[in-house]
Coordinates of C-alpha atoms in Angstrom, one line a residue:
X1 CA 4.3 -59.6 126.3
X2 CA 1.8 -56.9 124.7
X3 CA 4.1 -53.9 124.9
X4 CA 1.2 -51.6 123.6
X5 CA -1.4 -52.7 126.1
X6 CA -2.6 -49.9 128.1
X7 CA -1.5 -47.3 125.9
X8 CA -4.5 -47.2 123.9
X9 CA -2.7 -45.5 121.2
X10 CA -5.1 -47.0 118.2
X11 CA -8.2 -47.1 117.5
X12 CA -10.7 -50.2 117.4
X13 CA -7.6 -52.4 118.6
X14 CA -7.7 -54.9 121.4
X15 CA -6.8 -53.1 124.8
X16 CA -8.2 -49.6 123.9
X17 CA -9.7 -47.7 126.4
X18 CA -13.4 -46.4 126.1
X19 CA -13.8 -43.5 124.9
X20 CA -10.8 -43.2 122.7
X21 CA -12.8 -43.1 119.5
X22 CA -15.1 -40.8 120.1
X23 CA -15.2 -38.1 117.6
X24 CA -13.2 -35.3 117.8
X25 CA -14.6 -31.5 117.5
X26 CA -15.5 -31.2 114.0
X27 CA -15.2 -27.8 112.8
X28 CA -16.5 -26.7 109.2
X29 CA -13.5 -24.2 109.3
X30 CA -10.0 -25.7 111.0
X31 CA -9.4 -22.3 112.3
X32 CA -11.9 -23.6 115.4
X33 CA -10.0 -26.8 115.2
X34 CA -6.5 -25.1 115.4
X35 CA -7.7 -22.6 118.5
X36 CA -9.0 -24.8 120.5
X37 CA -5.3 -26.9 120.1
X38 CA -3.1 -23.7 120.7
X39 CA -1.9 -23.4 117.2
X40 CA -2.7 -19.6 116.7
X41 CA -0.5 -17.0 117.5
X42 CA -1.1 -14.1 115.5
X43 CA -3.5 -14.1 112.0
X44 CA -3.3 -10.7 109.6
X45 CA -7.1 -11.2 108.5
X46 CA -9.3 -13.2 111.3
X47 CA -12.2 -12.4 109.6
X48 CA -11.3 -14.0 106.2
X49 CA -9.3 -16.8 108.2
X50 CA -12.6 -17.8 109.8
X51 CA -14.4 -17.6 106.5
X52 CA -12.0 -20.5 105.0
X53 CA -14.7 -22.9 104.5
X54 CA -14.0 -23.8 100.9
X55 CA -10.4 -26.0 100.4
X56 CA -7.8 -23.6 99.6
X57 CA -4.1 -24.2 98.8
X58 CA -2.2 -23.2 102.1
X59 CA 1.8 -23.5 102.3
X60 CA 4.3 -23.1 104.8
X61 CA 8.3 -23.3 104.0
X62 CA 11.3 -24.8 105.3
X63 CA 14.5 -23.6 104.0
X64 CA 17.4 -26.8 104.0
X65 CA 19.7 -25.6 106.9
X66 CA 20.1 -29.2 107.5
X67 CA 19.4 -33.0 106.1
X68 CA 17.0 -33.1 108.4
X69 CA 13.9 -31.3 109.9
X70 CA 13.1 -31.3 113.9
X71 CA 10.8 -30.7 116.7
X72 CA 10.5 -27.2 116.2
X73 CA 9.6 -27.8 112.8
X74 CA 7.1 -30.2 113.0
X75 CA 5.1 -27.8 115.1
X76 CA 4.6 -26.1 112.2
X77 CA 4.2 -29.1 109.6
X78 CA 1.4 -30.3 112.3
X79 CA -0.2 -27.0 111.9
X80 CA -0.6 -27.6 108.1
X81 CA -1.2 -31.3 108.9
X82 CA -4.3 -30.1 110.0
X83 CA -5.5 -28.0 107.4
X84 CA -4.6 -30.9 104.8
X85 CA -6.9 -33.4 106.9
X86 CA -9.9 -30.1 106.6
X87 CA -9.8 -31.1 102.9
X88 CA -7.0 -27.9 101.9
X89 CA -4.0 -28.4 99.5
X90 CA -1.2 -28.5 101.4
X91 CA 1.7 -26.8 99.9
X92 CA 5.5 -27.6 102.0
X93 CA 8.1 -25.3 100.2
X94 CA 11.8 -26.8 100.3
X95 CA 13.2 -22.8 99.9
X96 CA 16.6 -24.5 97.9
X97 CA 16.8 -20.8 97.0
X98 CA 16.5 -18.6 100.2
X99 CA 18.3 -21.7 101.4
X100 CA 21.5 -20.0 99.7
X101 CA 20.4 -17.1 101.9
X102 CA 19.8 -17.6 105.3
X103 CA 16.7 -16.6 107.5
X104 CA 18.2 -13.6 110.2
X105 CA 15.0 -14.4 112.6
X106 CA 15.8 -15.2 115.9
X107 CA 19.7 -15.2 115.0
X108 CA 22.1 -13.4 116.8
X109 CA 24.7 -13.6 114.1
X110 CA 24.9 -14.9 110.3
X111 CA 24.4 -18.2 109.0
X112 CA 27.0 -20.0 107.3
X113 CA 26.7 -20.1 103.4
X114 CA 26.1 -23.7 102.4
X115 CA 27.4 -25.1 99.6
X116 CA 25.7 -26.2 96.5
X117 CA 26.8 -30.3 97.3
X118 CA 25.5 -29.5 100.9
X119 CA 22.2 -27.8 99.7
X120 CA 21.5 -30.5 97.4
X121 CA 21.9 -32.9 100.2
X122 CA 20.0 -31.2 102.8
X123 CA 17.4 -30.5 99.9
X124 CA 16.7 -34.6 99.4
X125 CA 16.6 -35.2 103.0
X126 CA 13.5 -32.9 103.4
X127 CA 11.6 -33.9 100.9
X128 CA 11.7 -37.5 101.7
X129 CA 11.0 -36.1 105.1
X130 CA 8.6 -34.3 104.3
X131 CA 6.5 -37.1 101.9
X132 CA 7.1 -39.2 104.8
X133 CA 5.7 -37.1 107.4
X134 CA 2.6 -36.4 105.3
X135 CA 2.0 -40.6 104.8
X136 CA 2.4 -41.4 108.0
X137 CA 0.3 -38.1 109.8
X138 CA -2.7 -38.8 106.9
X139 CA -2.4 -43.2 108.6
X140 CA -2.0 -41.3 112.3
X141 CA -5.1 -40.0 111.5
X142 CA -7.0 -42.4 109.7
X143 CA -6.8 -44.0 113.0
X144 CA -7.8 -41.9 115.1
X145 CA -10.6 -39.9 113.0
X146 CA -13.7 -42.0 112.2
X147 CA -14.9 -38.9 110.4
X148 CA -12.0 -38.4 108.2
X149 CA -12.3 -40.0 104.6
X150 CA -8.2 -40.4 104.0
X151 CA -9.5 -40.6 100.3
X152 CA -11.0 -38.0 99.2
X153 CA -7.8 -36.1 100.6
X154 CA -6.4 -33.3 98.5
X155 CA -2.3 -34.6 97.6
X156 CA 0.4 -33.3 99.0
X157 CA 2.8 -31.0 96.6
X158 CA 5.9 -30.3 97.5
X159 CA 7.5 -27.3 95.9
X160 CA 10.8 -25.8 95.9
X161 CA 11.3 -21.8 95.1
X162 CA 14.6 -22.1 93.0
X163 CA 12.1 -22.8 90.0
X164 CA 10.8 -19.1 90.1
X165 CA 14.2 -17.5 90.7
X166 CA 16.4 -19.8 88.9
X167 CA 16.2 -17.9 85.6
X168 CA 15.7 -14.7 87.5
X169 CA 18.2 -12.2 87.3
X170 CA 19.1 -9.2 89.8
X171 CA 18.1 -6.5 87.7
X172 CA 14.5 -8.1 87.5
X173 CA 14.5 -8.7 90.9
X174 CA 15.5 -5.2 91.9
X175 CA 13.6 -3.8 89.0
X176 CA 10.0 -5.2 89.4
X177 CA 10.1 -6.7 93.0
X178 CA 12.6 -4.5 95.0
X179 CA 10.5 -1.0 94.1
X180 CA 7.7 -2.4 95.9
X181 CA 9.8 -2.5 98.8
X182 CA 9.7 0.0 101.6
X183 CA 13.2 0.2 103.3
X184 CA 11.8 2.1 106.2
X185 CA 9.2 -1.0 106.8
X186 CA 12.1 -3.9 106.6
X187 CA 14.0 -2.0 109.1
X188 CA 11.2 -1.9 111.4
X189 CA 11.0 -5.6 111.6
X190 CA 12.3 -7.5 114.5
X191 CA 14.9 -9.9 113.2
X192 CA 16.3 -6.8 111.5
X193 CA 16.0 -4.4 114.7
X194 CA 17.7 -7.2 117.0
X195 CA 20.7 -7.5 114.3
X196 CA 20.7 -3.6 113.9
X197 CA 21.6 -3.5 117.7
X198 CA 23.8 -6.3 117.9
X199 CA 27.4 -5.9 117.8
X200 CA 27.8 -8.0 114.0
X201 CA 25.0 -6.2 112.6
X202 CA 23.5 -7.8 109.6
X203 CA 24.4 -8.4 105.6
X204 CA 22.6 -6.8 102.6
X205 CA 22.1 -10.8 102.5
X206 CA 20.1 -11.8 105.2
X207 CA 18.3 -8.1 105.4
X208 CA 17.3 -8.9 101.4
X209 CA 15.4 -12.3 103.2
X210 CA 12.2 -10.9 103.9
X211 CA 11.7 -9.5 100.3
X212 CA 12.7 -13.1 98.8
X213 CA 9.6 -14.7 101.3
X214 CA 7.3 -12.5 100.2
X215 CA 7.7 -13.0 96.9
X216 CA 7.1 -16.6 97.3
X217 CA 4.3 -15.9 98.7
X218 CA 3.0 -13.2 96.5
X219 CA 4.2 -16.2 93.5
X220 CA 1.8 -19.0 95.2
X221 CA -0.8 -16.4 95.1
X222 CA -1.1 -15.6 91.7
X223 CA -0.1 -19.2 90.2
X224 CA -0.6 -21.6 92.6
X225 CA -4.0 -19.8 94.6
X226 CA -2.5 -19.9 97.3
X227 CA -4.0 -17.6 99.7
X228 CA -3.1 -18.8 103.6
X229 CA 1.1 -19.1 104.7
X230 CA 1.9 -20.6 107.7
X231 CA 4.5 -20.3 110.0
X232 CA 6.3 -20.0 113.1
X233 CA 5.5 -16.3 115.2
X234 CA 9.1 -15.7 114.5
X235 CA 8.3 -15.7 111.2
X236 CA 5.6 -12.4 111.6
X237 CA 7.5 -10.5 110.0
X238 CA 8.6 -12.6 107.2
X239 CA 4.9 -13.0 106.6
X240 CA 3.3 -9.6 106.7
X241 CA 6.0 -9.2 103.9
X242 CA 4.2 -11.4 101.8
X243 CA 0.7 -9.9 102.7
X244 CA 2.1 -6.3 102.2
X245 CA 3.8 -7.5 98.7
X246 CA 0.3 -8.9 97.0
X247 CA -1.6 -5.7 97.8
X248 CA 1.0 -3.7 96.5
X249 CA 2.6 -5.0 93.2
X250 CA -0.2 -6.1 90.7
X251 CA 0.1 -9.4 88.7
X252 CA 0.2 -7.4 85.5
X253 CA 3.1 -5.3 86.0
X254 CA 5.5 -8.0 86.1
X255 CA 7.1 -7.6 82.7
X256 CA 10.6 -8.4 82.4
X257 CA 13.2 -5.7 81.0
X258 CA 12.2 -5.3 77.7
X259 CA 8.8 -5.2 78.7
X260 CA 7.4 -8.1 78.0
X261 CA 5.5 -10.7 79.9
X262 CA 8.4 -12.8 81.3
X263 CA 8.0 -16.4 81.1
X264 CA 8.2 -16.3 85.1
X265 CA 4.7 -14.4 85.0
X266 CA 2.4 -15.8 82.2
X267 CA -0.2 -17.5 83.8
X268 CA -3.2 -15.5 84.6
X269 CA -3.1 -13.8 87.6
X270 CA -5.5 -13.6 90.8
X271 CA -7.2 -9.9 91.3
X272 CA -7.9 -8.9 94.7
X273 CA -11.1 -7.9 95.4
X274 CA -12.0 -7.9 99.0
X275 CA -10.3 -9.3 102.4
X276 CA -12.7 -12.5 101.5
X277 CA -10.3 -13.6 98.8
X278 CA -7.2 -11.8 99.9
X279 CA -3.5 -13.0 101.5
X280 CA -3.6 -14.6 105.3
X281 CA -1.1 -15.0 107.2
X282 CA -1.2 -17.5 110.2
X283 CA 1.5 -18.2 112.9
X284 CA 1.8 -20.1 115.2
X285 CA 3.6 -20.1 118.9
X286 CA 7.2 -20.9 119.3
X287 CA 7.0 -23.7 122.1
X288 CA 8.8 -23.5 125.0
X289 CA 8.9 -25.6 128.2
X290 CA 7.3 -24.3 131.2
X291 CA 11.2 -23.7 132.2
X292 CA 11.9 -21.2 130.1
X293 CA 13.9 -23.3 127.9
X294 CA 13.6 -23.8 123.9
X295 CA 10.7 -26.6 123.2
X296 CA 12.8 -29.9 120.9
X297 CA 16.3 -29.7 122.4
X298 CA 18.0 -32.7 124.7
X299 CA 21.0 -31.8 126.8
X300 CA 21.2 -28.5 123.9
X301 CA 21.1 -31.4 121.1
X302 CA 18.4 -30.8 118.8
X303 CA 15.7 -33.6 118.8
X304 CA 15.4 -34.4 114.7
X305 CA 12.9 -36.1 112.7
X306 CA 15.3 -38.2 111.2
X307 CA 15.9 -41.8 112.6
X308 CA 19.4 -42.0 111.5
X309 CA 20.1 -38.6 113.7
X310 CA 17.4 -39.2 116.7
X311 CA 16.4 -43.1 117.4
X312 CA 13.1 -43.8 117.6
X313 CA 13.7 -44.7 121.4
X314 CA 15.2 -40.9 122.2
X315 CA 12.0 -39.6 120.7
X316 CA 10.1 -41.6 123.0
X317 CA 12.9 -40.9 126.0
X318 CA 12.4 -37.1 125.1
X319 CA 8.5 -36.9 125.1
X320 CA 8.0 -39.7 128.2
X321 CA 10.2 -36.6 130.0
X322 CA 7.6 -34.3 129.5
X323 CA 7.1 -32.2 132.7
X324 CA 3.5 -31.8 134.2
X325 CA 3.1 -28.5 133.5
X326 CA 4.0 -28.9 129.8
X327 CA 1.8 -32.4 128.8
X328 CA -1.7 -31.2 127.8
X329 CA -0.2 -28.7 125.9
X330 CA 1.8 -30.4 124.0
X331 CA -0.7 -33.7 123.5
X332 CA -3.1 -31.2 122.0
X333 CA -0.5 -29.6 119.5
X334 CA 1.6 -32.7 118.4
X335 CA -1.1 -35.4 118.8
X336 CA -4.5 -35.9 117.1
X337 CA -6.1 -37.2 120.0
X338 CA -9.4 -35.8 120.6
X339 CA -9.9 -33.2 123.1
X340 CA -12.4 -35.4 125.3
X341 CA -9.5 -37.6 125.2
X342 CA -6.7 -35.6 126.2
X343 CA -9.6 -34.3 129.2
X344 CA -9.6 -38.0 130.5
X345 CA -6.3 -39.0 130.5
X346 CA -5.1 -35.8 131.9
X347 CA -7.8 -36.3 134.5
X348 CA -6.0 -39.6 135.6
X349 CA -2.7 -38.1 135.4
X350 CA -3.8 -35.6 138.0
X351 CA -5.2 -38.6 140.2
X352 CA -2.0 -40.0 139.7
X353 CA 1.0 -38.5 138.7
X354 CA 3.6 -40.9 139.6
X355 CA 2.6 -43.3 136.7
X356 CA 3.2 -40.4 134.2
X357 CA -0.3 -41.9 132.3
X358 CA -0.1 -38.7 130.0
X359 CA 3.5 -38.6 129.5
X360 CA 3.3 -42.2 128.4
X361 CA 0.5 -41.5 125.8
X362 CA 2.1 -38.4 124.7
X363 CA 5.5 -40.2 123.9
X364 CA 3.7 -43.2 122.3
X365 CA 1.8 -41.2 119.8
X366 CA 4.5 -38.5 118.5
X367 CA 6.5 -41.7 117.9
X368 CA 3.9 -43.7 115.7
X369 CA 3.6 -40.5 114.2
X370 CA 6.9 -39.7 113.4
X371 CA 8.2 -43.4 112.9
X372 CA 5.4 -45.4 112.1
X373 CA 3.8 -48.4 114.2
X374 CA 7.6 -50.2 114.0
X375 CA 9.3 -47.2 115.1
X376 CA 7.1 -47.1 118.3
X377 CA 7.3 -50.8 118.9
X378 CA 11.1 -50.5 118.9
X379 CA 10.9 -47.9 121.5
X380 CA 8.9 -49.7 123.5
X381 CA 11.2 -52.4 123.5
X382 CA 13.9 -50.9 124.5
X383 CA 12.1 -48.6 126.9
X384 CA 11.0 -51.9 128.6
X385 CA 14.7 -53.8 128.7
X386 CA 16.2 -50.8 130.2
X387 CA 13.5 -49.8 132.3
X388 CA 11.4 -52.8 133.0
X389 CA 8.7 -50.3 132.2

């Protein structure tokens, strides 16, 4: 029995259906690209996001909250995915030092420290993750992309921003990041505003946050040339941090305190001249379903990335789910079908909704994607003993 027949999930493969490997809309920027997939929530410079026709470094974090990283994560990760197959350098940030911290947006109430054995832990389960996730989307998409030369692709770095802060201490932070800082401006921020009115307030901790972002972004800026973050619109104000902090504190006042050059700040830095080579901030829409209810959770379990938490099989259970109203959406942002393809097949879905055509090929390809050709034949196989489908 050919359990991928009438999937069509690859390209030049026995059984696919015509039309599959057409060409998807090539766009000389991946702004276009990302637009016409609903990635784009808000951008701080439109005009110099739209003029990113050159490869540029473009980074988005995840701090390690956890040994593994999830749905809602990945809609992010596919956002950079994207820029990566444009030719940019992709730059994921494992933030083992705001890790220690804890992100207050969209909390209600304080994160619990983690400890350094758990961090460490957490920290190695990303970046495997995270490797892993790159591999396999750069295959995905060999596969699906006739245009793309997987080659001539930029790598993948993975950083982590304990190396700028680990011989960092509070005075220098304070002293040459913290005046930069407008208190007035942090408070005005939603994740602080929300806490501000909540019953547990918030810590000096998680209010210090924003400031610790956006000095990794104004750091990948000046030494890594890193000009685009990414992230979830949650994360707005996280990022406009970042954006504010490069215009404001110049790459040649960061002397440590007896005013010298620190070691933290000696390569030569990046001078702003113009919104053409300055900071951009991109996010991108939190997903949820057309219920109302948070996009990448099952019976309020969170749907992970990592086999050993989430089967291969519950991935597919989870996206085969998918309600009508939420399929072309979320083929267009977690799939690299082409749009003409997603057209068609939601065109038969609509013919016939009963055999869940879309829902099918939706579940199909986020599971190659996330576990690889074995992964999704596993599914399938179970799928089909305790379904018969």
């Amino acid at each position: 029995m050919n359990l991928l027949r009438g999937l069509a999930v690859r390209c030049g493969r026995p059984g696919a259906v015509r039309g599959f490997c057409q060409r998807r809309s090539v766009h000389s920027n991946v702004m276009g690209t990302l637009r016409e997939r609903g990635f784009i929530h808000s951008v701080t410079n439109d005009d110099a996001a739209y003029k990113l026709e050159k490869p540029a470094p473009v980074y988005c974090g995840v701090d390690p909250t956890a040994d593994s990283l999830h749905l809602g994560n990945m809609v992010t990760l596919m956002g950079l995915l994207h820029f990566h197959l444009a030719g940019h350098q992709a730059l994921p940030l494992v933030g083992n030092a705001t890790g220690m911290i804890g992100d207050p947006s969209g909390k209600s109430s304080e994160r619990v420290a983690l400890g350094q054995s758990t961090l460490a832990k957490n920290v190695a389960g990303i970046e495997v993750q995270l490797e892993r996730f790159f591999r396999r989307g750069t295959r995905y998409a060999a596969q699906r992309m006739p245009e793309l030369d997987h080659r001539g692709l930029r790598p993948v770095r993975i950083l982590h921003n304990a190396d700028w802060y680990k011989d960092m201490n509070i005075l220098t932070f304070l002293g040459h990041i913290g005046r930069y800082a407008r208190v007035g401006v942090m408070m005005a921020r939603d994740s602080v505003k929300s806490r501000l009115q909540s019953t547990q307030g918030i810590s000096f901790t998680e209010f210090s946050y924003q400031l610790l972002q956006a000095y990794d972004f104004w750091y990948l800026y000046h030494h890594h040339g890193c000009r685009v973050q990414l992230g979830g619109s949650d994360q707005w104000g996280n990022i406009t941090a970042g954006t504010d902090l490069i215009h404001r504190m110049p790459f040649s006042e960061t002397k440590n305190e007896t005013g010298e050059v620190s070691a933290l700040y000696d390569t030569p830095g990046t001078n702003i001249k113009g919104s053409e080579s300055g900071p951009i901030g991109i996010t991108i829409p939190l997903l949820t379903t057309a219920s109302g209810e948070k996009f990448g959770k099952s019976a309020g379990n969170a749907i992970w990335l990592d086999e050993n938490r989430t089967s291969a099989f519950d991935v597919y259970q989870f996206f085969v789910k998918t309600a009508d109203a939420d399929v072309e959406k979320f083929l267009k942002m977690f799939t690299l079908l082409p749009l003409p393809r997603i057209e068609q097949v939601m065109l038969a879905h609509r013919e016939a909704p009963e055999l869940f055509v879309a829902q099918k090929l939706l579940a199909a390809e986020v599971t190659e994607l996330i576990h690889g050709i074995p992964g999704l034949q596993r599914a399938l196989l179970s799928t089909a003993v305790l379904f018969g489908d």
